[in-house]
Coordinates of C-alpha atoms and ligand atoms in Angstrom, one line a residue:
X1 CA -11.5 15.4 -27.8
X2 CA -11.1 12.6 -30.3
X3 CA -8.5 9.8 -30.7
X4 CA -5.7 10.6 -33.4
X5 CA -6.8 9.7 -37.0
X6 CA -4.2 6.9 -37.0
X7 CA -5.4 5.6 -33.7
X8 CA -5.1 1.8 -33.3
X9 CA -8.2 -0.4 -33.2
X10 CA -10.2 -0.3 -29.8
X11 CA -10.7 -3.6 -27.8
X12 CA -12.4 -2.2 -24.8
X13 CA -14.9 1.1 -24.5
X14 CA -15.9 2.1 -20.8
X15 CA -19.0 4.2 -21.5
X16 CA -21.2 6.1 -19.2
X17 CA -19.4 6.5 -16.1
X18 CA -17.5 9.1 -14.3
X19 CA -13.8 9.0 -14.6
X20 CA -12.0 10.0 -11.6
X21 CA -8.2 10.3 -11.7
X22 CA -5.7 11.9 -8.9
X23 CA -6.3 15.7 -10.1
X24 CA -9.4 15.6 -12.0
X25 CA -12.8 14.3 -12.4
X26 CA -15.7 14.0 -15.3
X27 CA -18.1 12.2 -17.0
X28 CA -16.0 10.6 -20.0
X29 CA -15.7 7.5 -21.9
X30 CA -12.8 5.6 -21.9
X31 CA -11.2 3.6 -25.0
X32 CA -8.6 0.9 -24.6
X33 CA -6.2 -0.2 -27.0
X34 CA -3.3 -2.9 -26.8
X35 CA -3.6 -3.1 -23.3
X36 CA -3.2 0.7 -22.6
X37 CA -5.6 3.9 -22.3
X38 CA -5.7 4.9 -26.0
X39 CA -8.2 8.1 -25.5
X40 CA -10.6 9.8 -23.1
X41 CA -13.5 10.8 -25.0
X42 CA -16.9 12.6 -24.6
X43 CA -19.9 10.2 -23.6
X44 CA -21.3 8.7 -26.5
X45 CA -18.1 9.5 -29.2
X46 CA -18.3 6.7 -31.6
X47 CA -15.6 3.9 -31.8
X48 CA -12.9 4.6 -34.3
X49 CA -13.4 2.8 -37.6
X50 CA -12.5 -0.9 -37.5
X51 CA -13.4 -1.2 -33.8
X52 CA -16.5 -3.2 -34.2
X53 CA -15.3 -6.1 -32.1
X54 CA -14.5 -3.7 -29.0
X55 CA -16.3 -5.1 -25.6
X56 CA -18.5 -2.5 -23.9
X57 CA -18.8 -1.8 -20.3
X58 CA -21.7 0.2 -19.3
X59 CA -20.3 2.1 -16.2
X60 CA -23.3 4.3 -15.9
X61 CA -23.9 5.5 -12.2
X62 CA -20.1 3.8 -11.4
X63 CA -17.0 5.5 -11.0
X64 CA -14.1 4.9 -13.4
X65 CA -10.6 4.6 -11.2
X66 CA -7.0 3.9 -12.0
X67 CA -6.7 0.4 -10.4
X68 CA -5.4 0.6 -7.0
X69 CA -1.6 0.7 -5.9
X70 CA -0.5 -1.1 -2.9
X71 CA 2.7 -0.1 -1.8
X72 CA 3.0 -2.3 1.2
X73 CA 2.2 -5.7 0.5
X74 CA 4.0 -8.8 2.0
X75 CA 3.7 -11.8 0.0
X76 CA 4.5 -15.3 1.5
X77 CA 6.6 -13.4 4.2
X78 CA 8.7 -15.2 6.7
X79 CA 9.4 -13.8 10.0
X80 CA 10.6 -15.9 13.2
X81 CA 8.8 -19.3 13.1
X82 CA 6.1 -18.0 10.8
X83 CA 5.5 -17.8 7.1
X84 CA 2.2 -15.9 5.7
X85 CA -0.1 -18.1 3.6
X86 CA -0.1 -16.7 0.4
X87 CA 1.9 -16.6 -2.8
X88 CA 1.7 -14.2 -6.1
X89 CA -1.3 -15.9 -7.5
X90 CA -3.4 -16.0 -4.2
X91 CA -2.5 -12.3 -3.3
X92 CA -3.0 -11.0 -6.6
X93 CA -6.5 -12.7 -6.7
X94 CA -7.4 -11.0 -3.6
X95 CA -6.1 -7.8 -4.8
X96 CA -8.1 -7.5 -8.1
X97 CA -11.3 -8.5 -6.0
X98 CA -10.4 -5.4 -4.0
X99 CA -9.9 -3.1 -6.8
X100 CA -6.1 -3.1 -6.5
X101 CA -4.2 -3.7 -9.9
X102 CA -0.7 -3.5 -8.6
X103 CA 1.2 -4.4 -5.7
X104 CA 4.4 -3.9 -4.1
X105 CA 6.0 -6.5 -2.1
X106 CA 9.0 -6.7 0.1
X107 CA 12.2 -9.0 -0.5
X108 CA 13.3 -9.5 3.1
X109 CA 16.6 -11.3 3.1
X110 CA 16.5 -14.8 5.2
X111 CA 19.4 -14.8 7.5
X112 CA 22.6 -15.1 5.5
X113 CA 21.0 -14.4 2.3
X114 CA 22.1 -11.1 0.2
X115 CA 19.7 -8.6 -0.4
X116 CA 20.1 -8.8 -4.2
X117 CA 19.7 -12.6 -4.0
X118 CA 16.4 -12.3 -2.0
X119 CA 15.2 -9.4 -4.5
X120 CA 15.9 -11.7 -7.9
X121 CA 13.9 -14.6 -5.9
X122 CA 11.0 -12.4 -5.4
X123 CA 11.0 -10.8 -8.5
X124 CA 10.8 -14.3 -10.4
X125 CA 7.7 -14.8 -8.8
X126 CA 6.0 -11.6 -10.4
X127 CA 4.6 -13.8 -13.6
X128 CA 2.6 -15.9 -11.3
X129 CA 0.5 -12.7 -10.5
X130 CA -2.9 -12.0 -12.0
X131 CA -1.7 -8.1 -12.0
X132 CA 1.9 -6.5 -11.9
X133 CA 3.9 -6.0 -9.3
X134 CA 6.9 -4.0 -8.1
X135 CA 9.4 -4.7 -5.4
X136 CA 11.4 -3.1 -2.5
X137 CA 14.6 -4.6 -1.7
X138 CA 15.9 -4.7 2.0
X139 CA 19.1 -4.1 3.7
X140 CA 19.6 -5.3 7.3
X141 CA 23.6 -4.9 7.8
X142 CA 26.3 -3.0 5.6
X143 CA 29.4 -5.2 4.2
X144 CA 31.7 -4.4 1.3
X145 CA 29.2 -5.9 -1.4
X146 CA 26.4 -3.8 -0.3
X147 CA 27.1 -0.7 -2.6
X148 CA 27.6 -2.7 -5.6
X149 CA 24.4 -5.0 -4.9
X150 CA 22.2 -1.5 -4.6
X151 CA 23.9 -0.1 -7.6
X152 CA 23.1 -3.4 -9.3
X153 CA 19.8 -3.2 -8.1
X154 CA 19.0 0.3 -9.2
X155 CA 19.9 -0.6 -12.7
X156 CA 17.6 -3.4 -12.8
X157 CA 14.6 -0.8 -11.6
X158 CA 14.7 -1.8 -7.6
X159 CA 15.6 1.5 -6.3
X160 CA 13.3 1.5 -2.9
X161 CA 15.1 -0.4 -0.2
X162 CA 12.8 -1.3 3.2
X163 CA 15.0 -1.0 6.7
X164 CA 13.8 -1.5 10.2
X165 CA 14.7 0.1 13.1
X166 CA 13.3 -2.7 15.0
X167 CA 13.4 -6.5 15.5
X168 CA 16.8 -6.9 16.8
X169 CA 18.4 -10.1 15.8
X170 CA 16.2 -10.3 12.4
X171 CA 15.7 -7.4 10.1
X172 CA 16.8 -4.3 12.4
X173 CA 19.6 -2.1 10.9
X174 CA 22.0 0.0 12.8
X175 CA 22.2 3.9 12.1
X176 CA 25.2 3.5 10.5
X177 CA 23.6 1.2 7.9
X178 CA 20.6 3.3 7.5
X179 CA 23.1 6.4 6.7
X180 CA 25.1 4.4 4.2
X181 CA 21.9 2.9 2.4
X182 CA 20.3 6.3 2.3
X183 CA 23.3 8.1 0.7
X184 CA 23.9 5.4 -1.8
X185 CA 20.1 5.3 -2.7
X186 CA 20.4 9.1 -3.2
X187 CA 23.2 8.8 -5.7
X188 CA 21.4 6.5 -7.8
X189 CA 17.8 8.0 -7.6
X190 CA 16.5 5.9 -5.0
X191 CA 15.0 6.0 -1.4
X192 CA 14.9 4.3 1.8
X193 CA 11.4 3.1 3.1
X194 CA 11.8 2.7 6.7
X195 CA 9.8 0.8 9.6
X196 CA 10.2 3.1 12.4
X197 CA 9.8 1.8 16.2
X198 CA 13.0 2.7 18.6
X199 CA 13.9 -0.9 19.6
X200 CA 15.4 -0.2 22.7
X201 CA 12.1 1.5 23.9
X202 CA 10.2 -1.4 22.8
X203 CA 12.6 -4.0 24.6
X204 CA 12.1 -1.9 27.6
X205 CA 8.2 -1.7 27.4
X206 CA 8.1 -5.6 26.8
X207 CA 10.2 -6.1 30.1
X208 CA 8.0 -4.0 31.9
X209 CA 4.9 -5.8 30.8
X210 CA 6.3 -9.2 31.1
X211 CA 6.9 -8.0 34.8
X212 CA 3.5 -6.6 35.2
X213 CA 0.5 -7.6 33.5
X214 CA 2.1 -10.0 30.6
X215 CA 3.0 -9.8 27.1
X216 CA -0.6 -11.2 25.8
X217 CA -2.1 -10.1 22.6
X218 CA -4.5 -8.3 25.0
X219 CA -1.5 -6.2 26.0
X220 CA -0.4 -5.4 22.6
X221 CA -0.3 -1.5 22.8
X222 CA 1.5 -1.4 26.0
X223 CA 4.0 -3.2 24.6
X224 CA 4.8 -1.0 21.5
X225 CA 4.2 2.4 22.9
X226 CA 3.8 5.8 20.5
X227 CA 6.6 7.4 21.8
X228 CA 8.7 4.3 20.1
X229 CA 7.6 5.5 16.8
X230 CA 7.9 9.1 17.2
X231 CA 11.4 8.9 18.7
X232 CA 12.5 6.6 15.7
X233 CA 11.0 8.8 13.1
X234 CA 13.0 11.7 14.4
X235 CA 16.1 10.0 14.4
X236 CA 15.8 8.6 10.7
X237 CA 14.7 12.2 9.6
X238 CA 17.9 13.9 11.0
X239 CA 19.8 11.1 9.3
X240 CA 18.0 12.0 5.9
X241 CA 18.3 15.5 6.3
X242 CA 22.0 15.2 7.2
X243 CA 22.6 13.2 4.0
X244 CA 20.1 15.3 2.0
X245 CA 18.5 12.1 0.9
X246 CA 14.8 11.3 0.3
X247 CA 12.9 9.0 2.9
X248 CA 9.5 7.4 3.2
X249 CA 8.0 6.2 6.2
X250 CA 5.9 3.1 6.3
X251 CA 2.6 2.5 8.3
X252 CA 2.9 5.8 10.2
X253 CA 0.5 5.1 13.0
X254 CA 0.3 8.5 14.9
X255 CA -0.4 12.4 14.0
X256 CA 2.6 13.2 15.6
X257 CA 4.8 11.2 13.5
X258 CA 2.9 12.4 10.4
X259 CA 3.8 15.8 11.6
X260 CA 7.6 15.4 12.1
X261 CA 7.7 14.3 8.4
X262 CA 5.3 17.3 7.1
X263 CA 7.9 19.7 9.0
X264 CA 10.7 18.2 7.5
X265 CA 9.1 18.4 4.3
X266 CA 8.4 22.0 4.8
X267 CA 12.4 22.2 5.5
X268 CA 12.7 21.1 1.7
X269 CA 13.4 17.3 2.4
X270 CA 11.6 14.8 0.3
X271 CA 10.1 13.0 3.2
X272 CA 6.8 11.1 2.5
X273 CA 4.2 9.5 5.0
X274 CA 2.5 6.1 4.3
X275 CA -0.4 4.9 6.5
X276 CA -2.1 1.8 6.3
X277 CA -5.9 1.1 6.3
X278 CA -6.3 -0.5 9.5
X279 CA -4.6 2.3 11.6
X280 CA -7.0 4.7 9.9
X281 CA -10.3 2.7 10.9
X282 CA -9.6 0.4 14.0
X283 CA -8.5 1.0 17.5
X284 CA -6.8 -0.2 20.1
X285 CA -10.4 -1.1 21.8
X286 CA -9.9 -4.3 19.8
X287 CA -7.2 -5.6 22.1
X288 CA -9.9 -5.6 24.8
X289 CA -12.1 -8.1 23.2
X290 CA -12.6 -12.0 23.0
X291 CA -9.7 -12.5 20.2
X292 CA -7.3 -9.6 20.5
X293 CA -5.0 -11.8 18.5
X294 CA -6.7 -10.9 15.3
X295 CA -5.4 -7.4 15.6
X296 CA -1.8 -7.9 16.5
X297 CA 0.0 -5.9 14.1
X298 CA 3.3 -3.5 14.3
X299 CA 2.8 -0.8 15.4
X300 CA -0.1 -1.7 17.4
X301 CA -3.7 -0.2 16.6
X302 CA -3.6 3.2 18.4
X303 CA -6.3 5.0 20.8
X304 CA -9.6 6.2 19.2
X305 CA -8.6 9.6 19.4
X306 CA -5.2 8.9 17.9
X307 CA -7.0 7.3 14.9
X308 CA -9.2 10.4 14.4
X309 CA -6.4 12.6 14.6
X310 CA -4.2 10.4 11.9
X311 CA -7.4 10.4 9.5
X312 CA -7.5 14.2 9.8
X313 CA -4.1 14.2 8.0
X314 CA -5.9 12.6 4.9
X315 CA -7.7 15.9 4.4
X316 CA -4.6 18.2 5.4
X317 CA -2.6 16.4 2.6
X318 CA 0.1 15.7 4.9
X319 CA -0.3 11.7 4.4
X320 CA 1.2 10.8 1.0
X321 CA -0.2 7.3 0.4
X322 CA -2.4 4.6 2.1
X323 CA -1.0 1.0 2.1
X324 CA -2.3 -2.4 3.6
X325 CA 0.6 -3.9 5.2
X326 CA -1.1 -7.0 3.9
X327 CA 0.4 -10.2 5.8
X328 CA -1.6 -13.2 5.2
X329 CA -1.5 -15.1 8.4
X330 CA -4.6 -17.5 9.5
X331 CA -6.1 -17.7 13.0
X332 CA -4.2 -20.8 14.1
X333 CA -0.8 -19.0 13.3
X334 CA -2.2 -16.0 15.1
X335 CA -3.5 -18.0 18.1
X336 CA -0.2 -20.2 18.5
X337 CA 1.5 -18.0 20.7
X338 CA -1.0 -15.5 21.5
X339 CA 0.3 -15.3 25.0
X340 CA 3.4 -13.7 24.1
X341 CA 3.4 -11.0 21.5
X342 CA 7.2 -11.3 21.1
X343 CA 7.0 -14.3 19.4
X344 CA 3.5 -14.4 17.5
X345 CA 3.1 -13.3 14.0
X346 CA 2.3 -9.5 13.5
X347 CA 0.3 -8.6 10.6
X348 CA -3.3 -8.4 9.2
X349 CA -4.6 -9.6 6.2
X350 CA -5.8 -6.6 4.0
X351 CA -5.0 -6.4 0.3
X352 CA -8.4 -6.8 -0.6
X353 CA -10.2 -4.7 1.9
X354 CA -7.9 -1.6 1.8
X355 CA -9.6 0.4 -0.9
X356 CA -13.6 -0.7 0.3
X357 CA -12.9 0.3 3.7
X358 CA -11.1 3.6 3.2
X359 CA -13.7 4.5 0.6
X360 CA -16.6 3.9 2.7
X361 CA -15.2 5.3 6.3
X362 CA -13.5 8.5 4.4
X363 CA -15.0 9.3 0.9
X364 CA -18.5 8.2 1.9
X365 CA -18.7 8.7 5.7
X366 CA -16.2 11.7 5.9
X367 CA -16.3 13.8 2.5
X368 CA -12.7 13.0 1.4
X369 CA -12.6 14.0 -2.3
X370 CA -12.8 10.9 -4.3
X371 CA -9.9 12.7 -6.3
X372 CA -7.8 12.4 -3.0
X373 CA -9.0 9.0 -2.6
X374 CA -7.3 8.1 -6.0
X375 CA -4.3 10.1 -5.1
X376 CA -3.5 8.4 -1.7
X377 CA -4.4 4.9 -3.0
X378 CA -3.2 4.9 -6.4
X379 CA -1.3 7.8 -8.0
X380 CA 0.6 8.7 -5.2
X381 CA 1.9 4.9 -4.6
X382 CA 2.7 4.8 -8.0
X383 CA 4.9 8.1 -8.2
X384 CA 6.9 7.1 -4.8
X385 CA 7.6 3.9 -6.6
X386 CA 8.8 4.9 -9.9
X387 CA 5.7 3.6 -12.1
X388 CA 3.7 6.5 -12.6
X389 CA 2.0 7.6 -15.2
X390 CA 2.3 4.0 -16.4
X391 CA 0.1 2.9 -13.1
X392 CA -2.1 5.1 -10.9
X393 CA -3.4 7.2 -13.7
X394 CA -6.5 7.3 -16.7
X395 CA -3.8 9.4 -19.0
X396 CA -3.7 8.1 -22.3
X397 CA -0.5 5.8 -22.5
X398 CA -1.2 4.4 -19.0
X399 CA -1.8 0.9 -18.6
X400 CA -5.4 0.0 -18.6
X401 CA -5.7 -1.3 -15.1
X402 CA -9.3 -0.1 -14.0
X403 CA -11.3 -0.2 -11.0
X404 CA -15.0 0.3 -12.1
X405 CA -16.6 1.1 -8.4
X406 CA -20.4 1.3 -7.6
X407 CA -20.2 4.2 -5.1
X408 CA -23.6 3.2 -3.5
X409 CA -23.4 -0.4 -3.1
X410 CA -23.6 -1.7 0.6
X411 CA -22.1 -5.0 1.6
X412 CA -20.9 -6.7 4.4
X413 CA -17.4 -7.7 5.0
X414 CA -17.0 -11.4 5.9
X415 CA -14.2 -13.7 5.8
X416 CA -15.6 -16.5 3.9
X417 CA -16.8 -14.0 0.9
X418 CA -13.2 -12.5 0.7
X419 CA -10.4 -14.1 -1.5
X420 CA -7.3 -13.7 0.7
X421 CA -5.5 -16.9 1.7
X422 CA -6.7 -16.8 5.3
X423 CA -9.6 -17.5 7.5
X424 CA -10.5 -14.2 9.1
X425 CA -10.6 -10.4 8.5
X426 CA -9.9 -7.8 11.0
X427 CA -13.0 -6.3 9.7
X428 CA -15.5 -9.1 10.1
X429 CA -19.1 -8.0 9.9
X430 CA -18.4 -4.6 9.0
X431 CA -20.8 -2.9 6.6
X432 CA -19.1 -0.8 4.0
X433 CA -20.6 1.2 1.1
X434 CA -18.8 1.1 -2.1
X435 CA -17.3 -1.7 -4.1
X436 CA -15.4 -2.7 -7.2
X437 CA -17.6 -4.3 -9.3
X438 CA -15.8 -4.6 -12.5
X439 CA -11.7 -4.8 -12.5
X440 CA -10.0 -4.7 -15.7
X441 CA -6.2 -5.4 -15.8
X442 CA -4.1 -4.6 -19.1
X443 CA -7.4 -4.0 -20.8
X444 CA -8.7 -7.5 -19.9
X445 CA -11.9 -7.5 -17.4
X446 CA -10.6 -9.8 -14.7
X447 CA -13.2 -9.7 -12.0
X448 CA -17.1 -8.8 -12.9
X449 CA -19.9 -9.1 -10.4
X450 CA -18.1 -11.0 -7.7
X451 CA -16.5 -13.5 -10.4
X452 CA -13.0 -13.8 -11.3
X453 CA -13.7 -14.2 -15.1
X454 CA -10.1 -14.3 -16.3
X455 CA -7.8 -16.4 -13.9
X456 CA -4.9 -16.3 -16.3
X457 CA -1.5 -15.1 -14.9
X458 CA 0.0 -12.3 -16.5
X459 CA 1.8 -10.6 -14.0
X460 CA 4.9 -8.5 -14.9
X461 CA 7.5 -7.1 -12.5
X462 CA 7.4 -3.5 -12.9
X463 CA 11.2 -1.9 -12.9
X464 CA 11.0 1.6 -11.4
X465 CA 11.9 4.6 -13.6
X466 CA 12.9 8.0 -11.8
X467 CA 11.1 8.2 -9.0
X468 CA 8.3 11.2 -9.1
X469 CA 9.1 12.6 -5.6
X470 CA 7.8 16.4 -6.7
X471 CA 4.1 16.1 -7.0
X472 CA 3.9 14.6 -3.8
X473 CA 5.8 17.3 -2.1
X474 CA 2.7 19.4 -2.5
X475 CA 0.5 18.7 0.1
X476 CA -2.3 20.9 -1.2
X477 CA -5.7 19.0 -2.0
X478 CA -5.8 18.2 -5.7
X479 CA -8.1 20.6 -7.2
X480 CA -10.8 18.8 -9.4
X481 CA -11.1 20.5 -12.7
X482 CA -13.2 20.0 -15.4
X483 CA -10.3 18.2 -18.0
X484 CA -12.1 17.7 -21.2
X485 CA -14.2 20.7 -21.7
Ligands
ZN501 ZN1 5.0 -4.3 6.5

């Protein structure tokens, strides 16, 4: 209950709030020392001797959550003719305003660039961030150097590798390359993270759309059918099972894809489902509206019934993580090729809105336990990226990254009030309940009452330790227990 007698000076105390971790919640105070959580103590516990100068945050009526970990975030991403508009500083500024204190970016190689070169270039940018970041490497094709590159990257703590089954001629990898990458990563304690959409089915759908009705932004959902996703997930699961290799599926947009992964997991395969906020909240009706280009993302938004079915799996435990798939294009970029989804930039800005939107829709709106919210948006992403319990946890020893959350505050999402490097949000005008009102990074208050109070870049690249895949294999809901009786 109390800090050890030899405890170092406490610099920050968070008092009066309800602490919520992935598997417990309780009224408690939290002490921070040297940027880390030093102790979780009974409410009102005096500070240790010598801590007279500690900053105190009154969290009465608020939740104290581990800062969000966004497992899927594209920073300054170039695809085709377009580059998304943020850098580490801009992206992490938006992240902390939204209660996210760790982002996981992707190092997608440019044509002719080696995966390791792309990863080291992206890793060097971490220091520009207002919070810490981790990295997924990416393999597109296999050559005599790939095995050595993956082994070296693993030694450097980059053990998750993105692969695509779509975007022919750009990022698409063939099945041999996926198998070899999976096998190599299995042997070095890593994991492939896959964007699954069967490219042949998508190209066929696009051809048919081009002949009948067009390939404009309003036709988005017809150009990338659900079947393309399900077919590709089944294929990649078969490769992973054959190789006995762990696998993580990014942005799964349908319940049937999630269920394929869940079935494989029950057969013993370490296989994980990520969903992203917009697929859990928005539906394809947006493509019938006046500005469908605002909602063009891959996979596309799905029918309302499919969104409900997907959301149901937040409660069954079959979904492992919720990311943002943040990709910060502005309206000029989204509009420029809106007549042809094959060439317009895919992706939605979302690093700042991920937590508020999911909290409002699912915790407030549908009764998702707040512990489960923390598991999905913070603890599990930290686990599958090998940065838990340093991140995504309120346990003593964890980095003191905190989102102090007002669960009742109602506010309206509108682009001018957000901090992402773009001029729109797909949630424009949406009123949500719940907001991070104070955000702490490494023991320092960075955001307070809608103001950036510490803009100093202190971002660090987080090398992965061994991936923690076992806890996330258990799909049961965490059972909140009284931790500090
Ligand atoms: Zn993505």
